[in-house]
Amino acid sequence: MRKILILFSIYIGIFTITVLVLSCGKSKTDNESVSNQLALIGSNTKRKVRDRVILTIGDSNGVVNGGWPTVLMARLKDDILFNNSMGGRTIGFDNCGKPEWNALKNITAYLKWGLKRSKGRPIDEVIILLGTNDSKACFEDKKDMVAPNLVKLISKIRSFNNSGKVPPHITIVTPPPVSYTHLTLPTN
């Protein structure tokens, strides 16, 4: 398992930017905090930073009215953003027995969906915020598969025929860490 995690970390370090949202400002919602972090992506790189086609892939955190893709869309006015989020989606498990909620099984369909909406323009950026549902108690015995599933998901995106252009840049946004042992609850 340690070897897989080390390889996973190297792979992510080379091919993606990992954005960890550890806390949000006092006046910001979680979704605003995520989009503030994501708005900085590309500011110090040579890749395209305007007029991008961006595909977001998420779970229920991306579906809700005012969710992180909506807030991000409002902040990135020079880009075209297509949100492909679905409640219950996982990185690589059939949540509640539903294969349509498994991103690993359906990533090609999501990418084709994005290309169709962009009218054939290549996808410049794929932003993924998944993992919350992979952490459910029902997947406890499969938790060691989350990181390898994410690596497979990234590999599938990188090998996708992106209208004959280079593969999209991939950004992984991890859900904020939550631990009941470190959770501070208000006292009455």
mmCIF file with all atom_site columns, C-alpha atoms in Angstrom:
data_model
loop_
_atom_site.group_PDB
_atom_site.id
_atom_site.type_symbol
_atom_site.label_atom_id
_atom_site.label_alt_id
_atom_site.label_comp_id
_atom_site.label_asym_id
_atom_site.label_entity_id
_atom_site.label_seq_id
_atom_site.pdbx_PDB_ins_code
_atom_site.Cartn_x
_atom_site.Cartn_y
_atom_site.Cartn_z
_atom_site.occupancy
_atom_site.B_iso_or_equiv
_atom_site.pdbx_formal_charge
_atom_site.auth_seq_id
_atom_site.auth_comp_id
_atom_site.auth_asym_id
_atom_site.auth_atom_id
_atom_site.pdbx_PDB_model_num
ATOM 1   C CA . MET A 1 1   ? 0.000   0.000  0.000   1.00 0.00 ? 1   MET A CA 1
ATOM 2   C CA . ARG A 1 2   ? 2.847   2.394  0.849   1.00 0.00 ? 2   ARG A CA 1
ATOM 3   C CA . LYS A 1 3   ? 4.366   1.837  -2.607  1.00 0.00 ? 3   LYS A CA 1
ATOM 4   C CA . ILE A 1 4   ? 1.018   2.624  -4.256  1.00 0.00 ? 4   ILE A CA 1
ATOM 5   C CA . LEU A 1 5   ? 0.660   5.821  -2.241  1.00 0.00 ? 5   LEU A CA 1
ATOM 6   C CA . ILE A 1 6   ? 4.208   6.921  -3.106  1.00 0.00 ? 6   ILE A CA 1
ATOM 7   C CA . LEU A 1 7   ? 3.616   6.232  -6.809  1.00 0.00 ? 7   LEU A CA 1
ATOM 8   C CA . PHE A 1 8   ? 0.270   7.980  -6.567  1.00 0.00 ? 8   PHE A CA 1
ATOM 9   C CA . SER A 1 9   ? 1.893   11.053 -4.999  1.00 0.00 ? 9   SER A CA 1
ATOM 10  C CA . ILE A 1 10  ? 4.580   11.190 -7.681  1.00 0.00 ? 10  ILE A CA 1
ATOM 11  C CA . TYR A 1 11  ? 2.002   10.766 -10.437 1.00 0.00 ? 11  TYR A CA 1
ATOM 12  C CA . ILE A 1 12  ? -0.204  13.498 -9.045  1.00 0.00 ? 12  ILE A CA 1
ATOM 13  C CA . GLY A 1 13  ? 2.781   15.796 -8.551  1.00 0.00 ? 13  GLY A CA 1
ATOM 14  C CA . ILE A 1 14  ? 3.822   15.428 -12.172 1.00 0.00 ? 14  ILE A CA 1
ATOM 15  C CA . PHE A 1 15  ? 0.472   15.574 -13.945 1.00 0.00 ? 15  PHE A CA 1
ATOM 16  C CA . THR A 1 16  ? -1.856  17.543 -11.707 1.00 0.00 ? 16  THR A CA 1
ATOM 17  C CA . ILE A 1 17  ? -2.158  20.316 -9.211  1.00 0.00 ? 17  ILE A CA 1
ATOM 18  C CA . THR A 1 18  ? -3.661  19.169 -5.954  1.00 0.00 ? 18  THR A CA 1
ATOM 19  C CA . VAL A 1 19  ? -5.656  21.841 -4.223  1.00 0.00 ? 19  VAL A CA 1
ATOM 20  C CA . LEU A 1 20  ? -6.319  21.149 -0.564  1.00 0.00 ? 20  LEU A CA 1
ATOM 21  C CA . VAL A 1 21  ? -9.033  23.271 0.919   1.00 0.00 ? 21  VAL A CA 1
ATOM 22  C CA . LEU A 1 22  ? -8.290  23.088 4.611   1.00 0.00 ? 22  LEU A CA 1
ATOM 23  C CA . SER A 1 23  ? -10.403 25.970 5.787   1.00 0.00 ? 23  SER A CA 1
ATOM 24  C CA . CYS A 1 24  ? -12.397 28.863 4.489   1.00 0.00 ? 24  CYS A CA 1
ATOM 25  C CA . GLY A 1 25  ? -12.316 32.530 5.393   1.00 0.00 ? 25  GLY A CA 1
ATOM 26  C CA . LYS A 1 26  ? -14.776 33.870 7.916   1.00 0.00 ? 26  LYS A CA 1
ATOM 27  C CA . SER A 1 27  ? -16.836 35.651 5.266   1.00 0.00 ? 27  SER A CA 1
ATOM 28  C CA . LYS A 1 28  ? -16.633 32.959 2.594   1.00 0.00 ? 28  LYS A CA 1
ATOM 29  C CA . THR A 1 29  ? -18.674 29.835 2.038   1.00 0.00 ? 29  THR A CA 1
ATOM 30  C CA . ASP A 1 30  ? -16.873 26.565 1.347   1.00 0.00 ? 30  ASP A CA 1
ATOM 31  C CA . ASN A 1 31  ? -17.785 26.878 -2.335  1.00 0.00 ? 31  ASN A CA 1
ATOM 32  C CA . GLU A 1 32  ? -16.343 30.408 -2.560  1.00 0.00 ? 32  GLU A CA 1
ATOM 33  C CA . SER A 1 33  ? -13.153 29.205 -0.876  1.00 0.00 ? 33  SER A CA 1
ATOM 34  C CA . VAL A 1 34  ? -12.778 26.363 -3.394  1.00 0.00 ? 34  VAL A CA 1
ATOM 35  C CA . SER A 1 35  ? -13.324 28.685 -6.336  1.00 0.00 ? 35  SER A CA 1
ATOM 36  C CA . ASN A 1 36  ? -10.920 31.296 -4.954  1.00 0.00 ? 36  ASN A CA 1
ATOM 37  C CA . GLN A 1 37  ? -8.258  28.573 -4.829  1.00 0.00 ? 37  GLN A CA 1
ATOM 38  C CA . LEU A 1 38  ? -9.142  27.332 -8.318  1.00 0.00 ? 38  LEU A CA 1
ATOM 39  C CA . ALA A 1 39  ? -9.153  30.846 -9.807  1.00 0.00 ? 39  ALA A CA 1
ATOM 40  C CA . LEU A 1 40  ? -5.423  30.986 -9.062  1.00 0.00 ? 40  LEU A CA 1
ATOM 41  C CA . ILE A 1 41  ? -4.711  27.885 -11.121 1.00 0.00 ? 41  ILE A CA 1
ATOM 42  C CA . GLY A 1 42  ? -2.662  28.731 -14.145 1.00 0.00 ? 42  GLY A CA 1
ATOM 43  C CA . SER A 1 43  ? -1.502  32.115 -12.892 1.00 0.00 ? 43  SER A CA 1
ATOM 44  C CA . ASN A 1 44  ? 2.143   30.979 -12.752 1.00 0.00 ? 44  ASN A CA 1
ATOM 45  C CA . THR A 1 45  ? 2.181   28.531 -15.667 1.00 0.00 ? 45  THR A CA 1
ATOM 46  C CA . LYS A 1 46  ? 2.706   28.756 -19.398 1.00 0.00 ? 46  LYS A CA 1
ATOM 47  C CA . ARG A 1 47  ? -0.525  27.038 -20.282 1.00 0.00 ? 47  ARG A CA 1
ATOM 48  C CA . LYS A 1 48  ? -3.597  28.810 -21.569 1.00 0.00 ? 48  LYS A CA 1
ATOM 49  C CA . VAL A 1 49  ? -5.355  30.892 -18.896 1.00 0.00 ? 49  VAL A CA 1
ATOM 50  C CA . ARG A 1 50  ? -8.135  32.614 -20.888 1.00 0.00 ? 50  ARG A CA 1
ATOM 51  C CA . ASP A 1 51  ? -10.804 31.395 -23.263 1.00 0.00 ? 51  ASP A CA 1
ATOM 52  C CA . ARG A 1 52  ? -10.407 27.868 -21.928 1.00 0.00 ? 52  ARG A CA 1
ATOM 53  C CA . VAL A 1 53  ? -12.929 25.082 -22.185 1.00 0.00 ? 53  VAL A CA 1
ATOM 54  C CA . ILE A 1 54  ? -13.175 23.723 -18.649 1.00 0.00 ? 54  ILE A CA 1
ATOM 55  C CA . LEU A 1 55  ? -15.029 20.554 -17.693 1.00 0.00 ? 55  LEU A CA 1
ATOM 56  C CA . THR A 1 56  ? -15.843 20.061 -14.020 1.00 0.00 ? 56  THR A CA 1
ATOM 57  C CA . ILE A 1 57  ? -16.584 16.589 -12.723 1.00 0.00 ? 57  ILE A CA 1
ATOM 58  C CA . GLY A 1 58  ? -18.010 16.307 -9.245  1.00 0.00 ? 58  GLY A CA 1
ATOM 59  C CA . ASP A 1 59  ? -20.526 14.848 -6.863  1.00 0.00 ? 59  ASP A CA 1
ATOM 60  C CA . SER A 1 60  ? -23.421 16.521 -5.038  1.00 0.00 ? 60  SER A CA 1
ATOM 61  C CA . ASN A 1 61  ? -21.062 19.284 -3.873  1.00 0.00 ? 61  ASN A CA 1
ATOM 62  C CA . GLY A 1 62  ? -20.990 20.409 -7.506  1.00 0.00 ? 62  GLY A CA 1
ATOM 63  C CA . VAL A 1 63  ? -24.693 19.946 -8.215  1.00 0.00 ? 63  VAL A CA 1
ATOM 64  C CA . VAL A 1 64  ? -26.247 22.147 -5.561  1.00 0.00 ? 64  VAL A CA 1
ATOM 65  C CA . ASN A 1 65  ? -27.455 25.588 -6.532  1.00 0.00 ? 65  ASN A CA 1
ATOM 66  C CA . GLY A 1 66  ? -24.494 27.863 -5.897  1.00 0.00 ? 66  GLY A CA 1
ATOM 67  C CA . GLY A 1 67  ? -22.090 24.896 -5.732  1.00 0.00 ? 67  GLY A CA 1
ATOM 68  C CA . TRP A 1 68  ? -18.382 25.278 -6.427  1.00 0.00 ? 68  TRP A CA 1
ATOM 69  C CA . PRO A 1 69  ? -18.675 24.990 -10.252 1.00 0.00 ? 69  PRO A CA 1
ATOM 70  C CA . THR A 1 70  ? -21.308 27.742 -10.326 1.00 0.00 ? 70  THR A CA 1
ATOM 71  C CA . VAL A 1 71  ? -19.185 30.055 -8.200  1.00 0.00 ? 71  VAL A CA 1
ATOM 72  C CA . LEU A 1 72  ? -16.118 29.182 -10.289 1.00 0.00 ? 72  LEU A CA 1
ATOM 73  C CA . MET A 1 73  ? -18.021 29.917 -13.501 1.00 0.00 ? 73  MET A CA 1
ATOM 74  C CA . ALA A 1 74  ? -18.920 33.389 -12.200 1.00 0.00 ? 74  ALA A CA 1
ATOM 75  C CA . ARG A 1 75  ? -15.254 34.089 -11.405 1.00 0.00 ? 75  ARG A CA 1
ATOM 76  C CA . LEU A 1 76  ? -13.770 32.780 -14.651 1.00 0.00 ? 76  LEU A CA 1
ATOM 77  C CA . LYS A 1 77  ? -15.720 34.974 -17.053 1.00 0.00 ? 77  LYS A CA 1
ATOM 78  C CA . ASP A 1 78  ? -13.194 34.555 -19.900 1.00 0.00 ? 78  ASP A CA 1
ATOM 79  C CA . ASP A 1 79  ? -13.621 30.782 -19.920 1.00 0.00 ? 79  ASP A CA 1
ATOM 80  C CA . ILE A 1 80  ? -16.339 28.352 -20.952 1.00 0.00 ? 80  ILE A CA 1
ATOM 81  C CA . LEU A 1 81  ? -17.206 25.974 -18.128 1.00 0.00 ? 81  LEU A CA 1
ATOM 82  C CA . PHE A 1 82  ? -19.334 22.843 -18.405 1.00 0.00 ? 82  PHE A CA 1
ATOM 83  C CA . ASN A 1 83  ? -20.389 21.236 -15.137 1.00 0.00 ? 83  ASN A CA 1
ATOM 84  C CA . ASN A 1 84  ? -20.817 17.464 -15.164 1.00 0.00 ? 84  ASN A CA 1
ATOM 85  C CA . SER A 1 85  ? -21.551 16.781 -11.511 1.00 0.00 ? 85  SER A CA 1
ATOM 86  C CA . MET A 1 86  ? -23.956 14.230 -10.105 1.00 0.00 ? 86  MET A CA 1
ATOM 87  C CA . GLY A 1 87  ? -25.038 13.470 -6.573  1.00 0.00 ? 87  GLY A CA 1
ATOM 88  C CA . GLY A 1 88  ? -23.650 10.152 -5.341  1.00 0.00 ? 88  GLY A CA 1
ATOM 89  C CA . ARG A 1 89  ? -20.762 10.045 -7.838  1.00 0.00 ? 89  ARG A CA 1
ATOM 90  C CA . THR A 1 90  ? -17.571 8.298  -6.740  1.00 0.00 ? 90  THR A CA 1
ATOM 91  C CA . ILE A 1 91  ? -14.076 8.065  -8.147  1.00 0.00 ? 91  ILE A CA 1
ATOM 92  C CA . GLY A 1 92  ? -14.360 4.346  -8.808  1.00 0.00 ? 92  GLY A CA 1
ATOM 93  C CA . PHE A 1 93  ? -17.128 2.538  -6.918  1.00 0.00 ? 93  PHE A CA 1
ATOM 94  C CA . ASP A 1 94  ? -20.684 1.628  -7.876  1.00 0.00 ? 94  ASP A CA 1
ATOM 95  C CA . ASN A 1 95  ? -22.334 3.694  -5.147  1.00 0.00 ? 95  ASN A CA 1
ATOM 96  C CA . CYS A 1 96  ? -25.647 2.147  -4.046  1.00 0.00 ? 96  CYS A CA 1
ATOM 97  C CA . GLY A 1 97  ? -25.142 -0.444 -6.793  1.00 0.00 ? 97  GLY A CA 1
ATOM 98  C CA . LYS A 1 98  ? -25.377 2.220  -9.523  1.00 0.00 ? 98  LYS A CA 1
ATOM 99  C CA . PRO A 1 99  ? -22.608 1.965  -12.140 1.00 0.00 ? 99  PRO A CA 1
ATOM 100 C CA . GLU A 1 100 ? -23.668 5.343  -13.578 1.00 0.00 ? 100 GLU A CA 1
ATOM 101 C CA . TRP A 1 101 ? -22.319 6.966  -10.383 1.00 0.00 ? 101 TRP A CA 1
ATOM 102 C CA . ASN A 1 102 ? -18.841 5.481  -10.976 1.00 0.00 ? 102 ASN A CA 1
ATOM 103 C CA . ALA A 1 103 ? -16.586 8.105  -12.617 1.00 0.00 ? 103 ALA A CA 1
ATOM 104 C CA . LEU A 1 104 ? -13.948 5.545  -13.573 1.00 0.00 ? 104 LEU A CA 1
ATOM 105 C CA . LYS A 1 105 ? -16.500 3.557  -15.582 1.00 0.00 ? 105 LYS A CA 1
ATOM 106 C CA . ASN A 1 106 ? -18.008 6.668  -17.193 1.00 0.00 ? 106 ASN A CA 1
ATOM 107 C CA . ILE A 1 107 ? -15.148 9.143  -17.689 1.00 0.00 ? 107 ILE A CA 1
ATOM 108 C CA . THR A 1 108 ? -15.070 8.714  -21.474 1.00 0.00 ? 108 THR A CA 1
ATOM 109 C CA . ALA A 1 109 ? -18.778 9.569  -21.637 1.00 0.00 ? 109 ALA A CA 1
ATOM 110 C CA . TYR A 1 110 ? -18.204 12.694 -19.486 1.00 0.00 ? 110 TYR A CA 1
ATOM 111 C CA . LEU A 1 111 ? -15.374 13.842 -21.749 1.00 0.00 ? 111 LEU A CA 1
ATOM 112 C CA . LYS A 1 112 ? -17.438 13.213 -24.909 1.00 0.00 ? 112 LYS A CA 1
ATOM 113 C CA . TRP A 1 113 ? -20.281 15.166 -23.263 1.00 0.00 ? 113 TRP A CA 1
ATOM 114 C CA . GLY A 1 114 ? -17.895 18.082 -22.704 1.00 0.00 ? 114 GLY A CA 1
ATOM 115 C CA . LEU A 1 115 ? -16.633 17.968 -26.306 1.00 0.00 ? 115 LEU A CA 1
ATOM 116 C CA . LYS A 1 116 ? -20.189 17.910 -27.632 1.00 0.00 ? 116 LYS A CA 1
ATOM 117 C CA . ARG A 1 117 ? -21.109 20.973 -25.574 1.00 0.00 ? 117 ARG A CA 1
ATOM 118 C CA . SER A 1 118 ? -17.937 22.781 -26.651 1.00 0.00 ? 118 SER A CA 1
ATOM 119 C CA . LYS A 1 119 ? -18.890 22.145 -30.286 1.00 0.00 ? 119 LYS A CA 1
ATOM 120 C CA . GLY A 1 120 ? -15.696 20.174 -30.904 1.00 0.00 ? 120 GLY A CA 1
ATOM 121 C CA . ARG A 1 121 ? -13.275 22.601 -29.256 1.00 0.00 ? 121 ARG A CA 1
ATOM 122 C CA . PRO A 1 122 ? -10.763 20.619 -27.235 1.00 0.00 ? 122 PRO A CA 1
ATOM 123 C CA . ILE A 1 123 ? -11.144 20.562 -23.478 1.00 0.00 ? 123 ILE A CA 1
ATOM 124 C CA . ASP A 1 124 ? -8.321  22.616 -21.956 1.00 0.00 ? 124 ASP A CA 1
ATOM 125 C CA . GLU A 1 125 ? -8.887  21.770 -18.315 1.00 0.00 ? 125 GLU A CA 1
ATOM 126 C CA . VAL A 1 126 ? -10.659 19.037 -16.346 1.00 0.00 ? 126 VAL A CA 1
ATOM 127 C CA . ILE A 1 127 ? -11.307 19.875 -12.700 1.00 0.00 ? 127 ILE A CA 1
ATOM 128 C CA . ILE A 1 128 ? -12.316 16.938 -10.525 1.00 0.00 ? 128 ILE A CA 1
ATOM 129 C CA . LEU A 1 129 ? -13.717 17.207 -7.010  1.00 0.00 ? 129 LEU A CA 1
ATOM 130 C CA . LEU A 1 130 ? -14.596 13.664 -6.006  1.00 0.00 ? 130 LEU A CA 1
ATOM 131 C CA . GLY A 1 131 ? -13.853 11.409 -3.070  1.00 0.00 ? 131 GLY A CA 1
ATOM 132 C CA . THR A 1 132 ? -16.507 12.275 -0.522  1.00 0.00 ? 132 THR A CA 1
ATOM 133 C CA . ASN A 1 133 ? -18.715 9.327  -1.485  1.00 0.00 ? 133 ASN A CA 1
ATOM 134 C CA . ASP A 1 134 ? -15.700 7.004  -1.772  1.00 0.00 ? 134 ASP A CA 1
ATOM 135 C CA . SER A 1 135 ? -15.209 7.590  1.971   1.00 0.00 ? 135 SER A CA 1
ATOM 136 C CA . LYS A 1 136 ? -18.609 6.222  2.963   1.00 0.00 ? 136 LYS A CA 1
ATOM 137 C CA . ALA A 1 137 ? -18.732 3.453  5.548   1.00 0.00 ? 137 ALA A CA 1
ATOM 138 C CA . CYS A 1 138 ? -20.037 0.977  2.958   1.00 0.00 ? 138 CYS A CA 1
ATOM 139 C CA . PHE A 1 139 ? -16.692 1.258  1.108   1.00 0.00 ? 139 PHE A CA 1
ATOM 140 C CA . GLU A 1 140 ? -14.509 0.831  4.223   1.00 0.00 ? 140 GLU A CA 1
ATOM 141 C CA . ASP A 1 141 ? -13.190 -2.524 2.994   1.00 0.00 ? 141 ASP A CA 1
ATOM 142 C CA . LYS A 1 142 ? -12.258 -0.924 -0.366  1.00 0.00 ? 142 LYS A CA 1
ATOM 143 C CA . LYS A 1 143 ? -10.564 2.251  0.914   1.00 0.00 ? 143 LYS A CA 1
ATOM 144 C CA . ASP A 1 144 ? -7.174  1.072  -0.382  1.00 0.00 ? 144 ASP A CA 1
ATOM 145 C CA . MET A 1 145 ? -8.616  1.240  -3.908  1.00 0.00 ? 145 MET A CA 1
ATOM 146 C CA . VAL A 1 146 ? -9.437  4.981  -3.842  1.00 0.00 ? 146 VAL A CA 1
ATOM 147 C CA . ALA A 1 147 ? -5.936  6.202  -4.767  1.00 0.00 ? 147 ALA A CA 1
ATOM 148 C CA . PRO A 1 148 ? -5.365  3.570  -7.494  1.00 0.00 ? 148 PRO A CA 1
ATOM 149 C CA . ASN A 1 149 ? -8.826  4.349  -8.903  1.00 0.00 ? 149 ASN A CA 1
ATOM 150 C CA . LEU A 1 150 ? -7.909  8.033  -9.084  1.00 0.00 ? 150 LEU A CA 1
ATOM 151 C CA . VAL A 1 151 ? -4.670  7.182  -10.910 1.00 0.00 ? 151 VAL A CA 1
ATOM 152 C CA . LYS A 1 152 ? -6.684  5.087  -13.404 1.00 0.00 ? 152 LYS A CA 1
ATOM 153 C CA . LEU A 1 153 ? -9.171  7.938  -13.850 1.00 0.00 ? 153 LEU A CA 1
ATOM 154 C CA . ILE A 1 154 ? -6.335  10.379 -14.587 1.00 0.00 ? 154 ILE A CA 1
ATOM 155 C CA . SER A 1 155 ? -4.789  7.903  -17.029 1.00 0.00 ? 155 SER A CA 1
ATOM 156 C CA . LYS A 1 156 ? -8.081  7.579  -18.918 1.00 0.00 ? 156 LYS A CA 1
ATOM 157 C CA . ILE A 1 157 ? -8.394  11.363 -19.187 1.00 0.00 ? 157 ILE A CA 1
ATOM 158 C CA . ARG A 1 158 ? -4.802  11.647 -20.434 1.00 0.00 ? 158 ARG A CA 1
ATOM 159 C CA . SER A 1 159 ? -5.408  9.013  -23.129 1.00 0.00 ? 159 SER A CA 1
ATOM 160 C CA . PHE A 1 160 ? -8.706  10.531 -24.332 1.00 0.00 ? 160 PHE A CA 1
ATOM 161 C CA . ASN A 1 161 ? -8.790  11.760 -27.946 1.00 0.00 ? 161 ASN A CA 1
ATOM 162 C CA . ASN A 1 162 ? -9.343  15.441 -27.201 1.00 0.00 ? 162 ASN A CA 1
ATOM 163 C CA . SER A 1 163 ? -10.393 16.470 -30.732 1.00 0.00 ? 163 SER A CA 1
ATOM 164 C CA . GLY A 1 164 ? -6.918  15.439 -31.852 1.00 0.00 ? 164 GLY A CA 1
ATOM 165 C CA . LYS A 1 165 ? -5.244  17.970 -29.518 1.00 0.00 ? 165 LYS A CA 1
ATOM 166 C CA . VAL A 1 166 ? -3.130  17.534 -26.409 1.00 0.00 ? 166 VAL A CA 1
ATOM 167 C CA . PRO A 1 167 ? -4.845  16.017 -23.394 1.00 0.00 ? 167 PRO A CA 1
ATOM 168 C CA . PRO A 1 168 ? -6.518  18.481 -21.038 1.00 0.00 ? 168 PRO A CA 1
ATOM 169 C CA . HIS A 1 169 ? -4.726  19.718 -17.953 1.00 0.00 ? 169 HIS A CA 1
ATOM 170 C CA . ILE A 1 170 ? -6.117  17.869 -14.938 1.00 0.00 ? 170 ILE A CA 1
ATOM 171 C CA . THR A 1 171 ? -6.721  19.531 -11.598 1.00 0.00 ? 171 THR A CA 1
ATOM 172 C CA . ILE A 1 172 ? -7.692  17.409 -8.611  1.00 0.00 ? 172 ILE A CA 1
ATOM 173 C CA . VAL A 1 173 ? -9.488  19.176 -5.787  1.00 0.00 ? 173 VAL A CA 1
ATOM 174 C CA . THR A 1 174 ? -9.707  17.068 -2.678  1.00 0.00 ? 174 THR A CA 1
ATOM 175 C CA . PRO A 1 175 ? -12.656 17.318 -0.329  1.00 0.00 ? 175 PRO A CA 1
ATOM 176 C CA . PRO A 1 176 ? -11.797 19.132 2.898   1.00 0.00 ? 176 PRO A CA 1
ATOM 177 C CA . PRO A 1 177 ? -10.521 16.627 5.465   1.00 0.00 ? 177 PRO A CA 1
ATOM 178 C CA . VAL A 1 178 ? -12.948 15.837 8.239   1.00 0.00 ? 178 VAL A CA 1
ATOM 179 C CA . SER A 1 179 ? -12.132 13.943 11.397  1.00 0.00 ? 179 SER A CA 1
ATOM 180 C CA . TYR A 1 180 ? -14.419 13.693 14.355  1.00 0.00 ? 180 TYR A CA 1
ATOM 181 C CA . THR A 1 181 ? -11.386 13.606 16.629  1.00 0.00 ? 181 THR A CA 1
ATOM 182 C CA . HIS A 1 182 ? -10.280 16.990 15.289  1.00 0.00 ? 182 HIS A CA 1
ATOM 183 C CA . LEU A 1 183 ? -13.679 18.548 14.752  1.00 0.00 ? 183 LEU A CA 1
ATOM 184 C CA . THR A 1 184 ? -14.411 21.536 16.978  1.00 0.00 ? 184 THR A CA 1
ATOM 185 C CA . LEU A 1 185 ? -18.063 21.832 17.818  1.00 0.00 ? 185 LEU A CA 1
ATOM 186 C CA . PRO A 1 186 ? -19.600 24.957 19.307  1.00 0.00 ? 186 PRO A CA 1
ATOM 187 C CA . THR A 1 187 ? -20.328 24.710 23.009  1.00 0.00 ? 187 THR A CA 1
ATOM 188 C CA . ASN A 1 188 ? -23.615 25.920 24.421  1.00 0.00 ? 188 ASN A CA 1
#
